[in-house]
PDB file of C-alpha atoms in Angstrom:
ATOM      1  CA  MET A1439     -19.804  56.438  -0.607  1.00  0.00           C
ATOM      2  CA  THR A1440     -17.718  53.692  -2.099  1.00  0.00           C
ATOM      3  CA  THR A1441     -14.172  54.708  -2.911  1.00  0.00           C
ATOM      4  CA  THR A1442     -12.518  53.598  -6.120  1.00  0.00           C
ATOM      5  CA  TYR A1443     -10.174  51.489  -4.024  1.00  0.00           C
ATOM      6  CA  GLN A1444     -13.117  49.673  -2.406  1.00  0.00           C
ATOM      7  CA  ARG A1445     -14.617  49.140  -5.837  1.00  0.00           C
ATOM      8  CA  LYS A1446     -11.359  47.575  -7.061  1.00  0.00           C
ATOM      9  CA  LEU A1447     -11.359  45.200  -4.066  1.00  0.00           C
ATOM     10  CA  ARG A1448     -14.961  44.340  -4.792  1.00  0.00           C
ATOM     11  CA  LEU A1449     -14.155  43.471  -8.410  1.00  0.00           C
ATOM     12  CA  ALA A1450     -11.191  41.335  -7.319  1.00  0.00           C
ATOM     13  CA  ALA A1451     -13.475  39.467  -4.881  1.00  0.00           C
ATOM     14  CA  PHE A1452     -16.023  38.873  -7.655  1.00  0.00           C
ATOM     15  CA  ILE A1453     -13.345  37.453  -9.960  1.00  0.00           C
ATOM     16  CA  HIS A1454     -12.020  35.208  -7.222  1.00  0.00           C
ATOM     17  CA  HIS A1455     -15.301  33.841  -5.907  1.00  0.00           C
ATOM     18  CA  VAL A1456     -17.314  33.593  -9.107  1.00  0.00           C
ATOM     19  CA  TRP A1457     -14.766  32.974 -11.879  1.00  0.00           C
ATOM     20  CA  ASP A1458     -11.896  31.249 -10.043  1.00  0.00           C
ATOM     21  CA  GLU A1459     -13.866  29.283  -7.451  1.00  0.00           C
ATOM     22  CA  GLY A1460     -17.005  28.807  -9.545  1.00  0.00           C
ATOM     23  CA  LYS A1461     -19.377  29.926  -6.788  1.00  0.00           C
ATOM     24  CA  VAL A1462     -21.986  31.028  -9.290  1.00  0.00           C
ATOM     25  CA  ASP A1463     -24.653  31.885  -6.701  1.00  0.00           C
ATOM     26  CA  ALA A1464     -22.273  34.490  -5.250  1.00  0.00           C
ATOM     27  CA  SER A1465     -22.778  36.417  -8.489  1.00  0.00           C
ATOM     28  CA  ASP A1466     -26.143  37.661  -7.112  1.00  0.00           C
ATOM     29  CA  ASP A1467     -24.116  39.905  -4.791  1.00  0.00           C
ATOM     30  CA  TYR A1468     -22.037  41.361  -7.599  1.00  0.00           C
ATOM     31  CA  VAL A1469     -24.085  41.385 -10.807  1.00  0.00           C
ATOM     32  CA  ALA A1470     -27.031  43.635 -11.720  1.00  0.00           C
ATOM     33  CA  GLU A1471     -30.295  42.171 -12.991  1.00  0.00           C
ATOM     34  CA  ALA A1472     -29.240  43.020 -16.528  1.00  0.00           C
ATOM     35  CA  TYR A1473     -25.645  42.397 -17.600  1.00  0.00           C
ATOM     36  CA  THR A1474     -24.664  43.432 -21.118  1.00  0.00           C
ATOM     37  CA  ILE A1475     -21.673  42.035 -23.002  1.00  0.00           C
ATOM     38  CA  ARG A1476     -21.003  45.124 -25.066  1.00  0.00           C
ATOM     39  CA  HIS A1477     -18.010  43.794 -27.011  1.00  0.00           C
ATOM     40  CA  ASP A1478     -16.184  40.478 -26.629  1.00  0.00           C
ATOM     41  CA  PRO A1479     -15.004  39.053 -29.980  1.00  0.00           C
ATOM     42  CA  GLY A1480     -15.424  35.282 -30.092  1.00  0.00           C
ATOM     43  CA  ASP A1481     -17.487  35.057 -26.907  1.00  0.00           C
ATOM     44  CA  PRO A1482     -20.738  33.124 -27.558  1.00  0.00           C
ATOM     45  CA  TRP A1483     -22.649  35.785 -25.571  1.00  0.00           C
ATOM     46  CA  ASP A1484     -21.115  38.791 -27.379  1.00  0.00           C
ATOM     47  CA  GLY A1485     -23.738  41.526 -27.769  1.00  0.00           C
ATOM     48  CA  LYS A1486     -26.262  39.871 -25.454  1.00  0.00           C
ATOM     49  CA  THR A1487     -27.902  41.188 -22.288  1.00  0.00           C
ATOM     50  CA  LEU A1488     -28.146  38.467 -19.639  1.00  0.00           C
ATOM     51  CA  ASP A1489     -30.428  38.178 -16.637  1.00  0.00           C
ATOM     52  CA  ARG A1490     -29.011  36.603 -13.485  1.00  0.00           C
ATOM     53  CA  ALA A1491     -29.832  33.048 -14.580  1.00  0.00           C
ATOM     54  CA  GLY A1492     -28.224  33.763 -17.952  1.00  0.00           C
ATOM     55  CA  PHE A1493     -25.138  35.140 -16.250  1.00  0.00           C
ATOM     56  CA  LYS A1494     -24.778  32.001 -14.107  1.00  0.00           C
ATOM     57  CA  ASP A1495     -25.228  29.829 -17.185  1.00  0.00           C
ATOM     58  CA  ARG A1496     -22.427  31.741 -18.941  1.00  0.00           C
ATOM     59  CA  VAL A1497     -20.070  31.257 -15.980  1.00  0.00           C
ATOM     60  CA  GLN A1498     -20.828  27.540 -15.710  1.00  0.00           C
ATOM     61  CA  LYS A1499     -20.457  26.866 -19.438  1.00  0.00           C
ATOM     62  CA  SER A1500     -17.293  28.969 -19.679  1.00  0.00           C
ATOM     63  CA  ARG A1501     -15.687  27.204 -16.716  1.00  0.00           C
ATOM     64  CA  ALA A1502     -16.659  23.644 -17.771  1.00  0.00           C
ATOM     65  CA  ALA A1503     -13.646  23.049 -20.010  1.00  0.00           C
ATOM     66  CA  PHE A1504     -11.175  24.545 -17.471  1.00  0.00           C
ATOM     67  CA  PRO A1505     -12.515  23.777 -13.977  1.00  0.00           C
ATOM     68  CA  ASP A1506      -9.287  24.819 -12.187  1.00  0.00           C
ATOM     69  CA  GLN A1507      -9.015  28.170 -13.989  1.00  0.00           C
ATOM     70  CA  LYS A1508      -7.513  31.176 -12.225  1.00  0.00           C
ATOM     71  CA  PHE A1509      -7.300  34.856 -13.101  1.00  0.00           C
ATOM     72  CA  ASP A1510      -4.033  36.548 -12.179  1.00  0.00           C
ATOM     73  CA  ILE A1511      -5.031  40.208 -12.047  1.00  0.00           C
ATOM     74  CA  GLN A1512      -2.241  42.422 -13.379  1.00  0.00           C
ATOM     75  CA  GLU A1513      -3.606  45.940 -12.749  1.00  0.00           C
ATOM     76  CA  LEU A1514      -6.898  47.665 -11.991  1.00  0.00           C
ATOM     77  CA  PHE A1515      -7.720  51.158 -13.288  1.00  0.00           C
ATOM     78  CA  ALA A1516     -10.726  53.130 -12.021  1.00  0.00           C
ATOM     79  CA  ASP A1517     -12.412  55.954 -13.940  1.00  0.00           C
ATOM     80  CA  GLY A1518     -16.016  57.044 -13.512  1.00  0.00           C
ATOM     81  CA  GLN A1519     -18.281  54.029 -13.089  1.00  0.00           C
ATOM     82  CA  ASN A1520     -15.706  51.732 -14.668  1.00  0.00           C
ATOM     83  CA  ILE A1521     -12.856  49.519 -13.561  1.00  0.00           C
ATOM     84  CA  VAL A1522     -10.481  48.266 -16.230  1.00  0.00           C
ATOM     85  CA  MET A1523      -8.771  44.999 -15.363  1.00  0.00           C
ATOM     86  CA  THR A1524      -5.720  43.637 -17.157  1.00  0.00           C
ATOM     87  CA  TRP A1525      -5.201  39.954 -16.534  1.00  0.00           C
ATOM     88  CA  LEU A1526      -3.418  36.711 -17.226  1.00  0.00           C
ATOM     89  CA  TRP A1527      -5.477  33.545 -17.017  1.00  0.00           C
ATOM     90  CA  SER A1528      -4.607  29.885 -16.904  1.00  0.00           C
ATOM     91  CA  GLY A1529      -6.493  26.624 -16.627  1.00  0.00           C
ATOM     92  CA  THR A1530      -6.095  22.915 -17.330  1.00  0.00           C
ATOM     93  CA  HIS A1531      -8.078  21.866 -20.388  1.00  0.00           C
ATOM     94  CA  THR A1532      -9.902  18.869 -18.873  1.00  0.00           C
ATOM     95  CA  GLY A1533     -13.294  19.397 -20.544  1.00  0.00           C
ATOM     96  CA  ASP A1534     -14.231  19.413 -24.225  1.00  0.00           C
ATOM     97  CA  LEU A1535     -14.434  22.597 -26.307  1.00  0.00           C
ATOM     98  CA  PRO A1536     -16.109  22.798 -29.744  1.00  0.00           C
ATOM     99  CA  GLY A1537     -13.571  21.209 -32.085  1.00  0.00           C
ATOM    100  CA  PHE A1538     -11.101  20.563 -29.255  1.00  0.00           C
ATOM    101  CA  PRO A1539     -11.621  17.472 -27.076  1.00  0.00           C
ATOM    102  CA  ALA A1540      -9.911  17.746 -23.674  1.00  0.00           C
ATOM    103  CA  THR A1541      -6.104  17.884 -24.012  1.00  0.00           C
ATOM    104  CA  ASP A1542      -5.204  17.997 -20.277  1.00  0.00           C
ATOM    105  CA  ARG A1543      -2.848  20.856 -21.187  1.00  0.00           C
ATOM    106  CA  LEU A1544      -2.285  23.915 -19.023  1.00  0.00           C
ATOM    107  CA  ILE A1545      -3.521  26.748 -21.252  1.00  0.00           C
ATOM    108  CA  SER A1546      -2.795  30.424 -20.605  1.00  0.00           C
ATOM    109  CA  MET A1547      -4.433  33.566 -21.983  1.00  0.00           C
ATOM    110  CA  SER A1548      -4.057  37.350 -21.675  1.00  0.00           C
ATOM    111  CA  GLY A1549      -6.884  39.875 -21.692  1.00  0.00           C
ATOM    112  CA  ALA A1550      -8.218  43.274 -20.759  1.00  0.00           C
ATOM    113  CA  THR A1551     -11.761  43.926 -19.536  1.00  0.00           C
ATOM    114  CA  VAL A1552     -13.708  47.122 -18.860  1.00  0.00           C
ATOM    115  CA  TYR A1553     -16.283  46.426 -16.132  1.00  0.00           C
ATOM    116  CA  THR A1554     -19.070  48.939 -15.494  1.00  0.00           C
ATOM    117  CA  PHE A1555     -20.816  49.399 -12.133  1.00  0.00           C
ATOM    118  CA  ASP A1556     -24.227  50.823 -11.304  1.00  0.00           C
ATOM    119  CA  ASN A1557     -24.898  53.065  -8.301  1.00  0.00           C
ATOM    120  CA  ASN A1558     -25.537  49.986  -6.156  1.00  0.00           C
ATOM    121  CA  GLU A1559     -22.016  48.684  -6.898  1.00  0.00           C
ATOM    122  CA  ARG A1560     -23.344  45.928  -9.100  1.00  0.00           C
ATOM    123  CA  LEU A1561     -21.834  45.052 -12.455  1.00  0.00           C
ATOM    124  CA  THR A1562     -23.898  46.031 -15.485  1.00  0.00           C
ATOM    125  CA  GLY A1563     -21.627  44.597 -18.155  1.00  0.00           C
ATOM    126  CA  HIS A1564     -18.251  44.516 -19.816  1.00  0.00           C
ATOM    127  CA  TRP A1565     -16.185  45.329 -22.936  1.00  0.00           C
ATOM    128  CA  GLN A1566     -13.423  42.784 -23.388  1.00  0.00           C
ATOM    129  CA  ILE A1567     -10.521  41.730 -25.586  1.00  0.00           C
ATOM    130  CA  THR A1568      -8.797  38.376 -25.140  1.00  0.00           C
ATOM    131  CA  ASP A1569      -5.852  36.948 -27.030  1.00  0.00           C
ATOM    132  CA  ARG A1570      -7.859  34.157 -28.660  1.00  0.00           C
ATOM    133  CA  LEU A1571      -5.117  33.397 -31.181  1.00  0.00           C
ATOM    134  CA  GLY A1572      -2.673  32.554 -28.405  1.00  0.00           C
ATOM    135  CA  VAL A1573      -5.161  30.029 -26.996  1.00  0.00           C
ATOM    136  CA  PHE A1574      -5.812  28.452 -30.391  1.00  0.00           C
ATOM    137  CA  GLN A1575      -2.067  28.076 -30.970  1.00  0.00           C
ATOM    138  CA  GLN A1576      -1.714  26.254 -27.630  1.00  0.00           C
ATOM    139  CA  LEU A1577      -4.651  23.953 -28.414  1.00  0.00           C
ATOM    140  CA  HIS A1578      -3.469  23.184 -31.961  1.00  0.00           C
ATOM    141  CA  ARG A1579       0.200  22.506 -31.089  1.00  0.00           C
ATOM    142  CA  ASN A1580       1.058  18.843 -31.851  1.00  0.00           C
ATOM    143  CA  LYS A1581      -2.662  18.171 -31.882  1.00  0.00           C
TER     144      LYS A1581
ATOM    145  CA  MET B 352      -0.549  70.536 -13.580  1.00  0.00           C
ATOM    146  CA  THR B 353      -1.992  68.437 -16.351  1.00  0.00           C
ATOM    147  CA  THR B 354      -5.517  67.228 -15.712  1.00  0.00           C
ATOM    148  CA  THR B 355      -6.544  63.701 -16.612  1.00  0.00           C
ATOM    149  CA  TYR B 356      -8.813  65.188 -19.274  1.00  0.00           C
ATOM    150  CA  GLN B 357      -5.876  67.021 -20.869  1.00  0.00           C
ATOM    151  CA  ARG B 358      -3.858  63.819 -20.754  1.00  0.00           C
ATOM    152  CA  LYS B 359      -6.662  61.973 -22.554  1.00  0.00           C
ATOM    153  CA  LEU B 360      -6.713  64.643 -25.276  1.00  0.00           C
ATOM    154  CA  ARG B 361      -2.942  64.394 -25.566  1.00  0.00           C
ATOM    155  CA  LEU B 362      -3.140  60.625 -26.060  1.00  0.00           C
ATOM    156  CA  ALA B 363      -5.872  61.026 -28.681  1.00  0.00           C
ATOM    157  CA  ALA B 364      -3.676  63.569 -30.536  1.00  0.00           C
ATOM    158  CA  PHE B 365      -0.724  61.159 -30.431  1.00  0.00           C
ATOM    159  CA  ILE B 366      -2.817  58.340 -31.882  1.00  0.00           C
ATOM    160  CA  HIS B 367      -4.160  60.585 -34.614  1.00  0.00           C
ATOM    161  CA  HIS B 368      -0.908  62.229 -35.701  1.00  0.00           C
ATOM    162  CA  VAL B 369       1.526  59.363 -35.260  1.00  0.00           C
ATOM    163  CA  TRP B 370      -0.506  56.200 -35.864  1.00  0.00           C
ATOM    164  CA  ASP B 371      -3.320  57.387 -38.166  1.00  0.00           C
ATOM    165  CA  GLU B 372      -1.458  60.012 -40.180  1.00  0.00           C
ATOM    166  CA  GLY B 373       1.968  58.366 -39.969  1.00  0.00           C
ATOM    167  CA  LYS B 374       3.768  61.552 -38.895  1.00  0.00           C
ATOM    168  CA  VAL B 375       6.503  59.610 -37.149  1.00  0.00           C
ATOM    169  CA  ASP B 376       8.632  62.642 -36.291  1.00  0.00           C
ATOM    170  CA  ALA B 377       5.720  63.986 -34.227  1.00  0.00           C
ATOM    171  CA  SER B 378       6.368  61.084 -31.849  1.00  0.00           C
ATOM    172  CA  ASP B 379       9.290  63.079 -30.367  1.00  0.00           C
ATOM    173  CA  ASP B 380       6.669  65.301 -28.714  1.00  0.00           C
ATOM    174  CA  TYR B 381       4.790  62.382 -27.196  1.00  0.00           C
ATOM    175  CA  VAL B 382       7.221  59.545 -26.501  1.00  0.00           C
ATOM    176  CA  ALA B 383       9.898  59.322 -23.782  1.00  0.00           C
ATOM    177  CA  GLU B 384      13.480  58.406 -24.633  1.00  0.00           C
ATOM    178  CA  ALA B 385      12.799  54.855 -23.486  1.00  0.00           C
ATOM    179  CA  TYR B 386       9.504  53.198 -24.442  1.00  0.00           C
ATOM    180  CA  THR B 387       8.856  49.697 -23.097  1.00  0.00           C
ATOM    181  CA  ILE B 388       6.380  47.263 -24.636  1.00  0.00           C
ATOM    182  CA  ARG B 389       5.549  45.453 -21.413  1.00  0.00           C
ATOM    183  CA  HIS B 390       3.058  42.954 -22.879  1.00  0.00           C
ATOM    184  CA  ASP B 391       1.714  42.711 -26.436  1.00  0.00           C
ATOM    185  CA  PRO B 392       1.209  39.093 -27.552  1.00  0.00           C
ATOM    186  CA  GLY B 393       2.199  38.622 -31.192  1.00  0.00           C
ATOM    187  CA  ASP B 394       3.840  42.042 -31.543  1.00  0.00           C
ATOM    188  CA  PRO B 395       7.379  41.692 -32.934  1.00  0.00           C
ATOM    189  CA  TRP B 396       8.596  44.212 -30.326  1.00  0.00           C
ATOM    190  CA  ASP B 397       6.892  42.517 -27.339  1.00  0.00           C
ATOM    191  CA  GLY B 398       9.112  42.821 -24.250  1.00  0.00           C
ATOM    192  CA  LYS B 399      11.524  45.304 -25.835  1.00  0.00           C
ATOM    193  CA  THR B 400      12.509  48.814 -24.733  1.00  0.00           C
ATOM    194  CA  LEU B 401      12.804  51.156 -27.720  1.00  0.00           C
ATOM    195  CA  ASP B 402      14.695  54.419 -28.084  1.00  0.00           C
ATOM    196  CA  ARG B 403      13.116  57.127 -30.220  1.00  0.00           C
ATOM    197  CA  ALA B 404      14.602  55.796 -33.460  1.00  0.00           C
ATOM    198  CA  GLY B 405      13.357  52.327 -32.548  1.00  0.00           C
ATOM    199  CA  PHE B 406       9.905  53.678 -31.812  1.00  0.00           C
ATOM    200  CA  LYS B 407       9.731  55.395 -35.215  1.00  0.00           C
ATOM    201  CA  ASP B 408      10.903  52.200 -36.894  1.00  0.00           C
ATOM    202  CA  ARG B 409       8.116  50.261 -35.166  1.00  0.00           C
ATOM    203  CA  VAL B 410       5.486  52.770 -36.335  1.00  0.00           C
ATOM    204  CA  GLN B 411       6.740  52.760 -39.917  1.00  0.00           C
ATOM    205  CA  LYS B 412       6.970  48.967 -40.167  1.00  0.00           C
ATOM    206  CA  SER B 413       3.593  48.471 -38.480  1.00  0.00           C
ATOM    207  CA  ARG B 414       1.888  50.960 -40.804  1.00  0.00           C
ATOM    208  CA  ALA B 415       3.510  49.694 -44.029  1.00  0.00           C
ATOM    209  CA  ALA B 416       0.940  46.964 -44.731  1.00  0.00           C
ATOM    210  CA  PHE B 417      -2.034  49.256 -43.914  1.00  0.00           C
ATOM    211  CA  PRO B 418      -1.073  52.826 -44.935  1.00  0.00           C
ATOM    212  CA  ASP B 419      -4.645  54.196 -44.566  1.00  0.00           C
ATOM    213  CA  GLN B 420      -5.153  52.750 -41.079  1.00  0.00           C
ATOM    214  CA  LYS B 421      -7.317  54.576 -38.541  1.00  0.00           C
ATOM    215  CA  PHE B 422      -7.950  54.075 -34.839  1.00  0.00           C
ATOM    216  CA  ASP B 423     -11.532  54.677 -33.727  1.00  0.00           C
ATOM    217  CA  ILE B 424     -11.099  55.352 -30.005  1.00  0.00           C
ATOM    218  CA  GLN B 425     -13.989  53.856 -28.041  1.00  0.00           C
ATOM    219  CA  GLU B 426     -13.268  55.038 -24.487  1.00  0.00           C
ATOM    220  CA  LEU B 427     -10.400  56.471 -22.440  1.00  0.00           C
ATOM    221  CA  PHE B 428      -9.932  55.695 -18.722  1.00  0.00           C
ATOM    222  CA  ALA B 429      -7.458  57.596 -16.547  1.00  0.00           C
ATOM    223  CA  ASP B 430      -5.962  56.259 -13.313  1.00  0.00           C
ATOM    224  CA  GLY B 431      -2.644  57.326 -11.817  1.00  0.00           C
ATOM    225  CA  GLN B 432      -0.036  57.770 -14.524  1.00  0.00           C
ATOM    226  CA  ASN B 433      -2.003  55.575 -16.933  1.00  0.00           C
ATOM    227  CA  ILE B 434      -4.618  56.017 -19.633  1.00  0.00           C
ATOM    228  CA  VAL B 435      -6.416  52.901 -20.836  1.00  0.00           C
ATOM    229  CA  MET B 436      -7.717  53.150 -24.390  1.00  0.00           C
ATOM    230  CA  THR B 437     -10.267  50.788 -25.896  1.00  0.00           C
ATOM    231  CA  TRP B 438     -10.309  50.935 -29.675  1.00  0.00           C
ATOM    232  CA  LEU B 439     -11.485  49.643 -33.005  1.00  0.00           C
ATOM    233  CA  TRP B 440      -9.014  49.822 -35.874  1.00  0.00           C
ATOM    234  CA  SER B 441      -9.341  49.407 -39.607  1.00  0.00           C
ATOM    235  CA  GLY B 442      -7.058  49.617 -42.598  1.00  0.00           C
ATOM    236  CA  THR B 443      -6.797  48.475 -46.198  1.00  0.00           C
ATOM    237  CA  HIS B 444      -4.297  45.649 -46.585  1.00  0.00           C
ATOM    238  CA  THR B 445      -2.262  47.095 -49.487  1.00  0.00           C
ATOM    239  CA  GLY B 446       1.203  46.006 -48.314  1.00  0.00           C
ATOM    240  CA  ASP B 447       2.627  42.536 -47.699  1.00  0.00           C
ATOM    241  CA  LEU B 448       2.619  40.859 -44.280  1.00  0.00           C
ATOM    242  CA  PRO B 449       4.681  37.754 -43.425  1.00  0.00           C
ATOM    243  CA  GLY B 450       2.730  34.902 -45.024  1.00  0.00           C
ATOM    244  CA  PHE B 451       0.035  37.252 -46.350  1.00  0.00           C
ATOM    245  CA  PRO B 452       0.717  39.140 -49.588  1.00  0.00           C
ATOM    246  CA  ALA B 453      -1.443  42.263 -49.967  1.00  0.00           C
ATOM    247  CA  THR B 454      -5.153  41.380 -50.306  1.00  0.00           C
ATOM    248  CA  ASP B 455      -6.557  44.914 -50.783  1.00  0.00           C
ATOM    249  CA  ARG B 456      -9.162  43.977 -48.161  1.00  0.00           C
ATOM    250  CA  LEU B 457     -10.452  46.343 -45.498  1.00  0.00           C
ATOM    251  CA  ILE B 458      -9.365  44.634 -42.276  1.00  0.00           C
ATOM    252  CA  SER B 459     -10.706  45.554 -38.837  1.00  0.00           C
ATOM    253  CA  MET B 460      -9.385  44.781 -35.359  1.00  0.00           C
ATOM    254  CA  SER B 461     -10.357  45.437 -31.727  1.00  0.00           C
ATOM    255  CA  GLY B 462      -7.965  46.105 -28.875  1.00  0.00           C
ATOM    256  CA  ALA B 463      -7.289  47.583 -25.473  1.00  0.00           C
ATOM    257  CA  THR B 464      -4.075  49.382 -24.515  1.00  0.00           C
ATOM    258  CA  VAL B 465      -2.731  50.675 -21.196  1.00  0.00           C
ATOM    259  CA  TYR B 466      -0.461  53.679 -21.886  1.00  0.00           C
ATOM    260  CA  THR B 467       1.812  54.974 -19.125  1.00  0.00           C
ATOM    261  CA  PHE B 468       3.008  58.596 -18.873  1.00  0.00           C
ATOM    262  CA  ASP B 469       6.030  60.069 -17.127  1.00  0.00           C
ATOM    263  CA  ASN B 470       5.943  63.358 -15.204  1.00  0.00           C
ATOM    264  CA  ASN B 471       6.752  65.243 -18.433  1.00  0.00           C
ATOM    265  CA  GLU B 472       3.595  63.862 -20.086  1.00  0.00           C
ATOM    266  CA  ARG B 473       5.596  61.590 -22.349  1.00  0.00           C
ATOM    267  CA  LEU B 474       4.684  57.960 -22.980  1.00  0.00           C
ATOM    268  CA  THR B 475       6.981  55.402 -21.352  1.00  0.00           C
ATOM    269  CA  GLY B 476       5.319  52.284 -22.723  1.00  0.00           C
ATOM    270  CA  HIS B 477       2.230  50.139 -23.049  1.00  0.00           C
ATOM    271  CA  TRP B 478       0.511  46.852 -22.122  1.00  0.00           C
ATOM    272  CA  GLN B 479      -1.771  45.725 -24.932  1.00  0.00           C
ATOM    273  CA  ILE B 480      -4.157  43.018 -26.066  1.00  0.00           C
ATOM    274  CA  THR B 481      -5.409  42.833 -29.651  1.00  0.00           C
ATOM    275  CA  ASP B 482      -7.833  40.394 -31.220  1.00  0.00           C
ATOM    276  CA  ARG B 483      -5.231  38.792 -33.492  1.00  0.00           C
ATOM    277  CA  LEU B 484      -7.466  35.820 -34.265  1.00  0.00           C
ATOM    278  CA  GLY B 485     -10.103  38.101 -35.782  1.00  0.00           C
ATOM    279  CA  VAL B 486      -7.484  39.584 -38.110  1.00  0.00           C
ATOM    280  CA  PHE B 487      -6.164  36.173 -39.149  1.00  0.00           C
ATOM    281  CA  GLN B 488      -9.705  35.014 -39.930  1.00  0.00           C
ATOM    282  CA  GLN B 489     -10.222  38.047 -42.189  1.00  0.00           C
ATOM    283  CA  LEU B 490      -6.897  37.467 -43.974  1.00  0.00           C
ATOM    284  CA  HIS B 491      -7.487  33.720 -44.431  1.00  0.00           C
ATOM    285  CA  ARG B 492     -11.081  33.963 -45.680  1.00  0.00           C
ATOM    286  CA  ASN B 493     -11.286  32.685 -49.281  1.00  0.00           C
ATOM    287  CA  LYS B 494      -7.549  33.123 -49.494  1.00  0.00           C
TER     288      LYS B 494
END
C-alpha cells in the first residue's frame, strides 16, 4: 500500500528526473501506457491521449526551447488517486519557439497541475493551468 | 469535527452565494478576518491581505464587468487545511474593464485555486492560477 506521502515523493522524483533533467526514458517508470491531457489551455497536446513514445516526444519538444528548465514545487495536495501540484518554473530561452526566436532570457512561469495515478502508481494524465500571459509578456518585452 | 466532504460542500456554497450570486455580505460566514492572496498573477490584489471590507470590495469590483458570472466547479481536492478547486468560469462582458470597454461577449476562463481554511472553517486566503491569456484573446478578437 502506497501512502499519499510516498505518492507525493514519487511525483516530485518524476518532475525532477523527467522534466528538470530531461531523462525521458525514466518516464517509463512513472507514466502509464496511455496518458491523457484532459485540459491544458495552449498546450499543443491539449485533449490528446499519448502513448509512451508520444509522451517522450512531448517532453523533448517542450524542453527544447528551455533546456535548463527547473520546476520549483510549491505544495503538493493528495486526494483520492490525484496529487495536485502548485509550482513555479523557470528556464533560459535558448531555443526557438513559434514566433519567438531564442532570446537568452530567463523566463519564469506559475502553474497548477492535477496529476492522476492508476493502481500501479503510474500517471494516467493531467489537468493543468499555466499563466501563459505572464510568459508572453516576458517574451514580448523590448522585443 | 468537520469532514473534508463537508468542507468541500462549504466551499462550493461560498463560491455559489458570494461569487456567482454576488451576495457579498454572505462572505462574513465564510471568510476569516484576514484573507491573504498569496499568489494570483495579474490580480490587482495579488500579495495583499484583506480585511472583510476589503474582501467585499474585491468581490464587487471583480464582478462588476461580468455581473452574470458563474463558476462551474470541475473537481475539489482536500488535503490538510486546504481545498484545491479546479474550475471553468463564464460571464457576459457587460461592464468596462481597463482597456476593454464592455463587449457584451460571453467570455470563458479556466483556473485552479488552493483555498486554505482556519480551525473555524473560515477561509484565510488563496493561491491561484488563471488562464489570463485565453481571456485576453477572447477580448481582443475582432476588437
